[in-house]
CSV table of C-alpha atoms in Angstrom, one decimal:
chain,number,residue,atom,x,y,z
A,1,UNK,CA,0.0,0.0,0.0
A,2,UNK,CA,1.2,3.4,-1.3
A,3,UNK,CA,0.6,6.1,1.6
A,4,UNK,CA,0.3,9.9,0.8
A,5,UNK,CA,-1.0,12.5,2.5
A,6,UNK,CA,-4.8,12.0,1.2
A,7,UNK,CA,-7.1,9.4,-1.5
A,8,UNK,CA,-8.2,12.5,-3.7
A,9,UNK,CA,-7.0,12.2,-7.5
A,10,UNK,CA,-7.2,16.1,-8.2
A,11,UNK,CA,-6.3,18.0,-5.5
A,12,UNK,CA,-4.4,15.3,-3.8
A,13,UNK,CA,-1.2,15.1,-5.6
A,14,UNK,CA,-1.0,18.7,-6.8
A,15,UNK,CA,1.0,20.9,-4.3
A,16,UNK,CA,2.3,20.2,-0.7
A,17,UNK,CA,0.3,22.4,1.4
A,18,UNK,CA,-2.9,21.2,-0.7
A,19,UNK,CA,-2.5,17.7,0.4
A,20,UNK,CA,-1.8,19.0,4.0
A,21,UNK,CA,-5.1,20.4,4.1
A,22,UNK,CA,-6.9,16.9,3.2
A,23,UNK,CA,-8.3,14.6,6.1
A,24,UNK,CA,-6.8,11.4,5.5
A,25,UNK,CA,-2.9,10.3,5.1
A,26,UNK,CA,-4.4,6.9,2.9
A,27,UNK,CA,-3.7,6.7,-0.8
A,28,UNK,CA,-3.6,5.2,-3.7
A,29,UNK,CA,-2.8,1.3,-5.1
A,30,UNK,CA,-3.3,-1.4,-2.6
A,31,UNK,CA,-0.6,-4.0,-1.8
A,32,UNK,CA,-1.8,-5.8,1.2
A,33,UNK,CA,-5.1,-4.6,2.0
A,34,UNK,CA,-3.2,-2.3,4.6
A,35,UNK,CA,-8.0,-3.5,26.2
A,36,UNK,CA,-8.3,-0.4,27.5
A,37,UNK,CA,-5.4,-0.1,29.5
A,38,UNK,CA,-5.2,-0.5,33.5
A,39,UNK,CA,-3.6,2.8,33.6
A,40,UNK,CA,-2.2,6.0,32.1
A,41,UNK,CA,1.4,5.0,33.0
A,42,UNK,CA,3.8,4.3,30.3
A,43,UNK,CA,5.4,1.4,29.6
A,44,UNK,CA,9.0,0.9,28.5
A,45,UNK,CA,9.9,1.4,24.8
A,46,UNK,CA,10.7,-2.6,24.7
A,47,UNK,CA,7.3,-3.4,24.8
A,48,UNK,CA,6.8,-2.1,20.7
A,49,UNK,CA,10.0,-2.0,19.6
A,50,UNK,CA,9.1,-3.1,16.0
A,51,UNK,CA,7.2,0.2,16.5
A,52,UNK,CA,10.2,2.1,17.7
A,53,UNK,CA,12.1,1.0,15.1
A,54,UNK,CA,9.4,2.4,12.6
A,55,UNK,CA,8.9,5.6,14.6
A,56,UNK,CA,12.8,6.2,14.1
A,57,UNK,CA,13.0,5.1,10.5
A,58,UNK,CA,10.6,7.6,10.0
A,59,UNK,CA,12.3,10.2,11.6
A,60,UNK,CA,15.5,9.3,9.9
A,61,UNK,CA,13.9,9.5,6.7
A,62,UNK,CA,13.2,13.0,7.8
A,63,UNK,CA,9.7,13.7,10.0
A,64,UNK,CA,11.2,16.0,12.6
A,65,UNK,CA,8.8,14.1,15.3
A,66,UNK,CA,6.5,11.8,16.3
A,67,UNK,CA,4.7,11.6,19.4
A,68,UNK,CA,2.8,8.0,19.8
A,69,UNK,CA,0.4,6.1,22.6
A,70,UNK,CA,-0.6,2.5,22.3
A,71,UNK,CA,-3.1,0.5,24.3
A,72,UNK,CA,-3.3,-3.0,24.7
A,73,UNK,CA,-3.4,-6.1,27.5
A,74,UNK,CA,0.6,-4.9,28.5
A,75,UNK,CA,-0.7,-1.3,29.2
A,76,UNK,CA,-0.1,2.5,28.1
A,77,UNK,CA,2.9,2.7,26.0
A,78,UNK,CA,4.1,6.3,25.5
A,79,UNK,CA,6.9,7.2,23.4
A,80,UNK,CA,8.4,10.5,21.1
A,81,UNK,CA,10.7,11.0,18.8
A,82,UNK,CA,12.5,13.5,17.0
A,83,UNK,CA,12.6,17.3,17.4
A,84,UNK,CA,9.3,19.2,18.4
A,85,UNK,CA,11.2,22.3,17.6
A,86,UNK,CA,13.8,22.4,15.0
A,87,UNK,CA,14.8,26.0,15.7
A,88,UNK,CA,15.9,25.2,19.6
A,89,UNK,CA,16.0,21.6,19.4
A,90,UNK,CA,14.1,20.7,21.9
A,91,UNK,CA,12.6,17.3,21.6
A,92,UNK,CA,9.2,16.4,21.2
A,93,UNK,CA,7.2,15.7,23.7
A,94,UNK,CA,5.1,12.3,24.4
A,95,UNK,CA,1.4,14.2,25.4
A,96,UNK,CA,2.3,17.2,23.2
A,97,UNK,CA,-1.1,18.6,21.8
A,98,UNK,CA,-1.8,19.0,17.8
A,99,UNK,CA,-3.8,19.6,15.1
A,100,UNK,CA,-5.9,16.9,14.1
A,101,UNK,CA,-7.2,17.3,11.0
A,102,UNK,CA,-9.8,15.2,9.5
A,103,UNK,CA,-10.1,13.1,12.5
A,104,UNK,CA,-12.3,16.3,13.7
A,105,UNK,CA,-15.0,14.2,11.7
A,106,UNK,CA,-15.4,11.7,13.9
A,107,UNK,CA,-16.5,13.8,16.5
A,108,UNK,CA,-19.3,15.3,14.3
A,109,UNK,CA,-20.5,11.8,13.0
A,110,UNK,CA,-20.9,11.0,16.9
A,111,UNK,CA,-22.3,13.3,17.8
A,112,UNK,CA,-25.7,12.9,14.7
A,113,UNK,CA,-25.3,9.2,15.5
A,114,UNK,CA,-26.2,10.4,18.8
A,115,UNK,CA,-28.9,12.9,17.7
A,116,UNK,CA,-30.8,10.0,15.3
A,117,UNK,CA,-31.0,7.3,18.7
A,118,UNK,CA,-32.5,10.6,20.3
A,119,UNK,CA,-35.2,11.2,17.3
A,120,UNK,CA,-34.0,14.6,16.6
A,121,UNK,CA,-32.8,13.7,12.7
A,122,UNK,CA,-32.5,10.7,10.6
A,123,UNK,CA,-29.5,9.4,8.3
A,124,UNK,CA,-31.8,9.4,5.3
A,125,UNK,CA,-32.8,12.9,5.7
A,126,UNK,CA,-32.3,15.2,3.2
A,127,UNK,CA,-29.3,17.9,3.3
A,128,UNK,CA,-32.1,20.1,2.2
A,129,UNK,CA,-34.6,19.2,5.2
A,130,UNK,CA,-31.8,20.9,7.5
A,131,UNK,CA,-30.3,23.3,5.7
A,132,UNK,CA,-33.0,25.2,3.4
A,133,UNK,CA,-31.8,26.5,0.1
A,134,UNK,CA,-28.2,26.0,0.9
A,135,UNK,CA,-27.0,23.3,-1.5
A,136,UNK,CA,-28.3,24.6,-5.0
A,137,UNK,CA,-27.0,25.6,-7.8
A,138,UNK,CA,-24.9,24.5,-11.0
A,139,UNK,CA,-26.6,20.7,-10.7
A,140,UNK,CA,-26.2,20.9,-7.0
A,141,UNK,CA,-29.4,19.9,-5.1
A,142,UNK,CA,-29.6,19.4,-1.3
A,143,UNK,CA,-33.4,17.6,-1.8
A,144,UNK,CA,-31.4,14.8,-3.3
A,145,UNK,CA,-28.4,14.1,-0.8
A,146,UNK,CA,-28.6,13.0,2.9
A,147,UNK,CA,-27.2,13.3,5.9
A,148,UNK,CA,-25.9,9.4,5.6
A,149,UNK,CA,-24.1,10.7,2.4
A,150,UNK,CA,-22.2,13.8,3.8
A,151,UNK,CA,-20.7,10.5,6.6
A,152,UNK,CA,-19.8,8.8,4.2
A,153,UNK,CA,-18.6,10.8,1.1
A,154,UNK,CA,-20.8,9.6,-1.6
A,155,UNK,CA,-22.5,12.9,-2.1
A,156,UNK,CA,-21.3,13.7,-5.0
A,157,UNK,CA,-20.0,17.5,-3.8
A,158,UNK,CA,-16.7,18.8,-5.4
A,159,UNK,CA,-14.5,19.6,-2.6
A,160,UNK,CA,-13.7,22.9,-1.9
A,161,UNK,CA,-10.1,22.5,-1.6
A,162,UNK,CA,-9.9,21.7,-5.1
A,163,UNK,CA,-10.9,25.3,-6.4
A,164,UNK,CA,-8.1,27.0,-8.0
A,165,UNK,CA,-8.4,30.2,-6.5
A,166,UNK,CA,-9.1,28.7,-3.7
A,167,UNK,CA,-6.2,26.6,-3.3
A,168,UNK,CA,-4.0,29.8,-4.5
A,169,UNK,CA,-5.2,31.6,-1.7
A,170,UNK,CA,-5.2,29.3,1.1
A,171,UNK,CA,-3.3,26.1,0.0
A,172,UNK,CA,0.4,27.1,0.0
A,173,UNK,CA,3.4,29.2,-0.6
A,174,UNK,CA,3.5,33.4,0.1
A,175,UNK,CA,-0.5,33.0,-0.4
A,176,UNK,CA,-0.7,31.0,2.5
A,177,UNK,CA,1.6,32.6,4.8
A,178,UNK,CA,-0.3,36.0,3.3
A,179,UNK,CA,-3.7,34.9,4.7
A,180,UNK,CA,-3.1,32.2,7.3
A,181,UNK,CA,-4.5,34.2,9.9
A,182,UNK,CA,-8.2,35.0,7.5
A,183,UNK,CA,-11.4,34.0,9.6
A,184,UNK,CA,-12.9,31.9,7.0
A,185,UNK,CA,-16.5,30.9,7.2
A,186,UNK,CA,-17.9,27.9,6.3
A,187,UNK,CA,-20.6,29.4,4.6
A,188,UNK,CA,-17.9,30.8,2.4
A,189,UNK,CA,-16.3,27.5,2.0
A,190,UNK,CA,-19.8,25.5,0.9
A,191,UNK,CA,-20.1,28.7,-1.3
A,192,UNK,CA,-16.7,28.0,-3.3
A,193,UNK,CA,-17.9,24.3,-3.3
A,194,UNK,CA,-21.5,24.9,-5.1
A,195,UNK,CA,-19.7,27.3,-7.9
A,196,UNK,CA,-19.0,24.1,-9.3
A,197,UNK,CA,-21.1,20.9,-10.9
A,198,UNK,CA,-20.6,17.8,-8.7
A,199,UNK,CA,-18.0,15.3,-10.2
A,200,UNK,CA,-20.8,12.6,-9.6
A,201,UNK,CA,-24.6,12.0,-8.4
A,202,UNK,CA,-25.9,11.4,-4.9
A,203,UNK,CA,-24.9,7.5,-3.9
A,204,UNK,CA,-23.1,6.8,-7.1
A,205,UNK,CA,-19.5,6.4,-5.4
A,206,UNK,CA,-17.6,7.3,-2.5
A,207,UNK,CA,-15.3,10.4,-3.3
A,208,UNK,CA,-13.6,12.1,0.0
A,209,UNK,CA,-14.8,15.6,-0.5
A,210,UNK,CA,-14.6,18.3,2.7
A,211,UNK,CA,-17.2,20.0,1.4
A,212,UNK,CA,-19.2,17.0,3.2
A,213,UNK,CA,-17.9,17.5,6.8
A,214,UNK,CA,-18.9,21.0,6.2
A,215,UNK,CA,-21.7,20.4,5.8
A,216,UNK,CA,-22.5,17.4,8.5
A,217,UNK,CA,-21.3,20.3,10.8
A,218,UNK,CA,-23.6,22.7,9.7
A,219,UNK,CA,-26.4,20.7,10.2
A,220,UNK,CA,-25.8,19.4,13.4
A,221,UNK,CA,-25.6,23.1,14.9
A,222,UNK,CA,-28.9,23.4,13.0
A,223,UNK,CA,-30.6,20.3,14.9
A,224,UNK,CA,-28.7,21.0,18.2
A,225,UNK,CA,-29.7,25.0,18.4
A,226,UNK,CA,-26.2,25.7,19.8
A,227,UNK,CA,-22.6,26.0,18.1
A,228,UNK,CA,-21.2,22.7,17.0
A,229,UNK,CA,-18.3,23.5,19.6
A,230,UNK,CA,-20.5,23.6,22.8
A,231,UNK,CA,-22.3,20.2,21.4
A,232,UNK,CA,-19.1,18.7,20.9
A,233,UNK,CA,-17.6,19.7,24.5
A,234,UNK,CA,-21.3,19.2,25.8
A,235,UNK,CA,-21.4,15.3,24.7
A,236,UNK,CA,-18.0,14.2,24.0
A,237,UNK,CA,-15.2,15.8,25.5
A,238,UNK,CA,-16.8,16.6,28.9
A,239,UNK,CA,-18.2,13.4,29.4
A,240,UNK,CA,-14.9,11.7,28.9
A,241,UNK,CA,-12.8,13.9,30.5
A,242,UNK,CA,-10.7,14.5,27.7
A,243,UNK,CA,-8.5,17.5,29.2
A,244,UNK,CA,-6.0,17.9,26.3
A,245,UNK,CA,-8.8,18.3,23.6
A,246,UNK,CA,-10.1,21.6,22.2
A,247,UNK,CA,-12.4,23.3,19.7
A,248,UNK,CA,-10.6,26.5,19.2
A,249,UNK,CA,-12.8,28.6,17.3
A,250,UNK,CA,-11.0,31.2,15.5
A,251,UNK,CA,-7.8,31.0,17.6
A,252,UNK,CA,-4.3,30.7,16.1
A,253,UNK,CA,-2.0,29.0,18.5
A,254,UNK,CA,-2.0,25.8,20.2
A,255,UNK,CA,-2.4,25.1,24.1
A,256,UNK,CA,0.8,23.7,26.2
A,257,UNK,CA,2.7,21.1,26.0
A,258,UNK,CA,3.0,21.6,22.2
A,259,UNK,CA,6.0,21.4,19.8
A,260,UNK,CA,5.7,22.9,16.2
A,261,UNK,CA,4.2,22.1,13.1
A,262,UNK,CA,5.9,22.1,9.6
A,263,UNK,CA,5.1,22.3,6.3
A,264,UNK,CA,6.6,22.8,2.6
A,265,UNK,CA,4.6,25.3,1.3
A,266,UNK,CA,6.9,26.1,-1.5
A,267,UNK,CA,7.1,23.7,-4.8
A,268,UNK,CA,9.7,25.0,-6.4
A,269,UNK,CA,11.3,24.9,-3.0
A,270,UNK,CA,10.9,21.3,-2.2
A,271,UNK,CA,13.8,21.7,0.7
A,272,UNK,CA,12.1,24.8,2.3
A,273,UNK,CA,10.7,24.3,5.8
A,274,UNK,CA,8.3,26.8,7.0
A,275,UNK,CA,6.7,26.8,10.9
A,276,UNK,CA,3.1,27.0,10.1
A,277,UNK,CA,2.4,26.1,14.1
A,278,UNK,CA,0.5,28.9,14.3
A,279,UNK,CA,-3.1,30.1,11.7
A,280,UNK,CA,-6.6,30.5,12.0
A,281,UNK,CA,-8.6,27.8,12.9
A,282,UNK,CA,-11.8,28.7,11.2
A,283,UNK,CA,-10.1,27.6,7.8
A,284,UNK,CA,-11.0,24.1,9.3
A,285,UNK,CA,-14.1,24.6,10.7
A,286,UNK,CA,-15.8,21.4,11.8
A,287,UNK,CA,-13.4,19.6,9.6
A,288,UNK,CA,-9.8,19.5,10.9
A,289,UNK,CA,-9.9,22.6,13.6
A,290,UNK,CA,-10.0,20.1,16.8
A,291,UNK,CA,-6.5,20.2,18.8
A,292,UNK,CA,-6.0,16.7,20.7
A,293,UNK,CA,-3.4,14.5,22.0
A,294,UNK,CA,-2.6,10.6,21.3
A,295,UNK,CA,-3.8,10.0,24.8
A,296,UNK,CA,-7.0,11.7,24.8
A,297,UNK,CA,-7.6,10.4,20.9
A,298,UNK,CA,-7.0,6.9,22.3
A,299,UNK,CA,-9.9,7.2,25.1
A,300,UNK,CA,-12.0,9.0,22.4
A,301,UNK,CA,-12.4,5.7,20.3
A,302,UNK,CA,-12.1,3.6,22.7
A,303,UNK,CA,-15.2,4.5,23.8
A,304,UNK,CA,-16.7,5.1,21.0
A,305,UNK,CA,-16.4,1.3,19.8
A,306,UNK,CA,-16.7,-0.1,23.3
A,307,UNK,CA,-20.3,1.1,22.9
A,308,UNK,CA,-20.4,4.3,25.7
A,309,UNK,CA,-21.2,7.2,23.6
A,310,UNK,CA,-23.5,4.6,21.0
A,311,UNK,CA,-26.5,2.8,21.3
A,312,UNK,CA,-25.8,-0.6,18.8
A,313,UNK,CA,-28.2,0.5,16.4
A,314,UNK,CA,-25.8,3.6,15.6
A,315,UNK,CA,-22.9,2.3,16.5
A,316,UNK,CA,-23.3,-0.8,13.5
A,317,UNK,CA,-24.4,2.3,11.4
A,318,UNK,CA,-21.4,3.9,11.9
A,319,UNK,CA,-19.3,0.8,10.5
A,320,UNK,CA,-21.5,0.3,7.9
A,321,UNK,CA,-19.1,1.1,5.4
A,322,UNK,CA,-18.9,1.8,1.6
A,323,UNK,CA,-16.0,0.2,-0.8
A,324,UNK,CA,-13.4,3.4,-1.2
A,325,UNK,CA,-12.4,2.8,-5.2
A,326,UNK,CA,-9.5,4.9,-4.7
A,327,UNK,CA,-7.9,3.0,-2.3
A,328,UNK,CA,-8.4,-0.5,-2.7
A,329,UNK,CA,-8.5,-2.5,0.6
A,330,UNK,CA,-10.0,0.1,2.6
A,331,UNK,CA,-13.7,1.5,3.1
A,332,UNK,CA,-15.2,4.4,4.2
A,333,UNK,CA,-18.0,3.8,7.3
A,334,UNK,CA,-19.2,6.8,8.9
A,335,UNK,CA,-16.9,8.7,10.2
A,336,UNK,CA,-14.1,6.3,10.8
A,337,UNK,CA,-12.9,3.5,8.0
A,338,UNK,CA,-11.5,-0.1,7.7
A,339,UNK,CA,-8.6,-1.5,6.4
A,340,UNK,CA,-6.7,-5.1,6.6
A,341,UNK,CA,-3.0,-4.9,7.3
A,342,UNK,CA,-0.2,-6.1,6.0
A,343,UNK,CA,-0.8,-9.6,7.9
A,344,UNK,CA,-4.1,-9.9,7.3
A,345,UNK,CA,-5.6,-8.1,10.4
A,346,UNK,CA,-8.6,-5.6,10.2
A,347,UNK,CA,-7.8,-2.4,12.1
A,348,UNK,CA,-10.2,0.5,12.2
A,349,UNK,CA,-8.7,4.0,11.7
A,350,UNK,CA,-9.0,7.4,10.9
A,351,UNK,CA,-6.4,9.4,9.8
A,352,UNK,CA,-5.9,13.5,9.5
A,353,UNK,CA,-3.6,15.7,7.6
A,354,UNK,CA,-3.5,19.6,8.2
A,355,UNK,CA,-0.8,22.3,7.5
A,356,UNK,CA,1.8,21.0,10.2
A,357,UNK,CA,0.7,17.7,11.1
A,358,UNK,CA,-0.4,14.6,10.2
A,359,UNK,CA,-2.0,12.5,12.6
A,360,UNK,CA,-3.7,8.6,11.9
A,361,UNK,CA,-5.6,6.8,15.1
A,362,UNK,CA,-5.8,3.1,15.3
A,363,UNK,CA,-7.7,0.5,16.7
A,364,UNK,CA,-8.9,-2.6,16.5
A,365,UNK,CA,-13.0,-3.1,16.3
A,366,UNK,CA,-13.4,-3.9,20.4
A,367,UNK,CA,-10.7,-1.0,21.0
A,368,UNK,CA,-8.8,-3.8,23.1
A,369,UNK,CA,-5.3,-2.6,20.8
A,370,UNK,CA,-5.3,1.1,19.8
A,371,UNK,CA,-2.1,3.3,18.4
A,372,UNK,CA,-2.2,6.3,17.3
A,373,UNK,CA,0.6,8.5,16.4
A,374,UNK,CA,1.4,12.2,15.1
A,375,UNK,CA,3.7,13.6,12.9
A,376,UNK,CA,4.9,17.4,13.3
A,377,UNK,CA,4.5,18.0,9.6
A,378,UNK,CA,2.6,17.3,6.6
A,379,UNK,CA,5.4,14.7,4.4
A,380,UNK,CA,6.9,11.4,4.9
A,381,UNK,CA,3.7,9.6,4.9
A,382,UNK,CA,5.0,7.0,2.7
A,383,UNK,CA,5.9,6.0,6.5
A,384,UNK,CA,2.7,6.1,8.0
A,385,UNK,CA,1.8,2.5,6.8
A,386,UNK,CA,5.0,1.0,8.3
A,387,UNK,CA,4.5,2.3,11.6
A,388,UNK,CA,1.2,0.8,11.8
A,389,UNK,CA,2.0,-2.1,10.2
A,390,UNK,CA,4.7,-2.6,12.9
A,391,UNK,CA,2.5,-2.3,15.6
A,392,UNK,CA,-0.5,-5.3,14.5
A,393,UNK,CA,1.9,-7.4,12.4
A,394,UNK,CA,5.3,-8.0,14.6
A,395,UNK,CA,4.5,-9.7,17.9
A,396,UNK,CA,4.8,-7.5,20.9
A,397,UNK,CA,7.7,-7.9,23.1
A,398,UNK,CA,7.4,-7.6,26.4
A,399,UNK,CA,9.4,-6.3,29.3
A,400,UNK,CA,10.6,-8.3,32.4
């Protein structure tokens, strides 16, 4: 399996800073189709070391760090790697906080499972039921895509990211650095979105599009009466204590511990580094602005597939899942996806790429064996799939 830093086909393999703004690190050709822990306490590195010796490859083949936590019947493993700042040095940190990216969906497909078991909406409602006269235009009709659809990217919507003055405004080099600090709406986002035809019709395919999780976003403030934030804090983050997660709004920098984020933002300058730690998180309104840790990302699905923030009618809805033709061996559920590893295993994930960092949580389908692990920048994800492959395929080795 070929990793990059997202499964789109146009926008995906155009510029750096484009693909760091997509909401999976999954792409492309197939090769292999790639419990909760006692206590927070870490264990020793020699308890993963096929995954230590990933981690390292990856940051020799040039990631400047990785912060990691896995879960499984030996414990919490903690371990970081690398540089969280390559200006001082200083090393990054094993509960550093980050950008998660597209993992930010997730959250919002929780939290409308959570709305259907309470009556408020259903999965086959129309986009249009919710959000009135929103989605029209150029062969774009809300009446005729649902809220299942938006989960699970088979819409039909042309993502956002994929506008050319869009992308040359916000995607990458002196543009970016220019406007990184722009409250962007999402209004102003779907807007860009429905200026074009969609590539496909309602339920013909899945296509990852973030004009979807825009939109899933936008409907659940609608349903809930209150800012997708507070509902978010209100029945997720609260509940489970997660004290290192955030919904920052339009805020620009990232709470302590933290290291930086980097990002080539320049394609004629494929060696120049830029610190992009700090921008505007409305650009990623309810689609990549959630800050997290490993640890807190690790309770978050645990949970969720242990059954405590799902009744089983919703929770089997969310793994429902839909063939992904662009990345064969891997389907799309709602709001999390499926793949087999390299040995044959299937391991639930979601994965997250955003100017800075890229991010991918694992787990396995009763959360018994989680890893997740986050990269301070948006390249070398062709070492993504090693790292996890490292973790489910080599047997563990444990400490005495």
């Amino acid at each position: 399996m070929t990793m990059t830093t997202r499964k789109r086909t146009k926008a995906g393999v155009v510029a750096l800073a484009a693909l760091a703004m997509a909401a999976t690190a999954f792409t492309g050709p197939a090769q292999a189709a790639p419990g909760r822990a006692p206590r927070d306490t870490a264990s020793t590195a020699a308890g993963h070391p096929a995954t230590q010796r990933a981690i390292d490859a990856a940051v020799a083949a040039g990631v400047p760090g990785i912060t990691a936590e896995a879960r499984d019947a030996g414990g919490v493993w903690k371990t970081a790697a690398g540089v969280g700042n390559l200006k001082t040095g200083a090393p990054r940190g094993k509960n550093d906080r980050f950008r998660i990216g597209g993992i930010t969906n997730t959250f919002v497909a929780t939290v409308l499972l959570q709305m259907e078991a309470e009556k408020k909406l259903s999965l086959d409602d129309s986009v249009e039921r919710h959000l009135p006269g929103l989605v029209t235009g150029h062969g774009n009709d809300g009446s005729r895509i649902t809220v299942r659809q938006l989960l699970n990217h088979t819409s039909g919507l042309f993502d956002y990211l994929a506008d050319a003055d869009y992308a040359a405004t916000y995607l990458g080099g002196d543009s970016f650095l220019q406007h990184r600090y722009d409250t962007v709406t999402p209004q102003s986002r779907i807007g860009v979105a429905l200026s074009h035809e969609p590539p496909f019709q309602p339920g013909v395919r899945h296509w990852y599009s973030t004009t979807n999780d825009v939109l899933a976003a936008l409907v659940l403030e609608q349903v809930a009466g209150r800012s997708y934030e507070d509902e978010v804090r209100r029945r997720i983050i609260n509940p489970l204590g997660l004290t290192a997660t955030s919904l920052p709004g339009s805020g620009i920098r990232l709470p302590q511990p933290s290291g930086r984020g980097y990002s080539r933002l320049f394609a004629a300058q494929p060696d120049r580094i830029d610190d992009v730690t700090e921008m505007n998180a409305s650009q990623a309104w309810g689609n990549g602005d959630i800050i997290s840790s490993a640890a807190d990302l690790n309770r978050f699905y645990e949970a969720l597939m242990r059954g405590r923030l799902l009744p089983p009618q919703q929770l089997g809805a969310m793994k429902t899942t839909v063939e992904n033709p662009d990345f064969p061996g891997s389907s799309y559920g709602l709001g999390i996806e499926r793949l087999t590893t390299s040995c044959g295993s299937t391991v639930w994930y979601h994965d997250g790429g955003t100017f800075g960092w890229i991010t991918v949580a694992t787990f396995t389908e009763d959360a018994r064996h989680q890893l997740t692990y986050n990269y301070n920048a948006n390249w070398g994800a062709q070492t993504l799939l090693p790292v996890l492959n490292a973790e489910y395929c080599e047997p563990p080795a444990r400490s005495r």
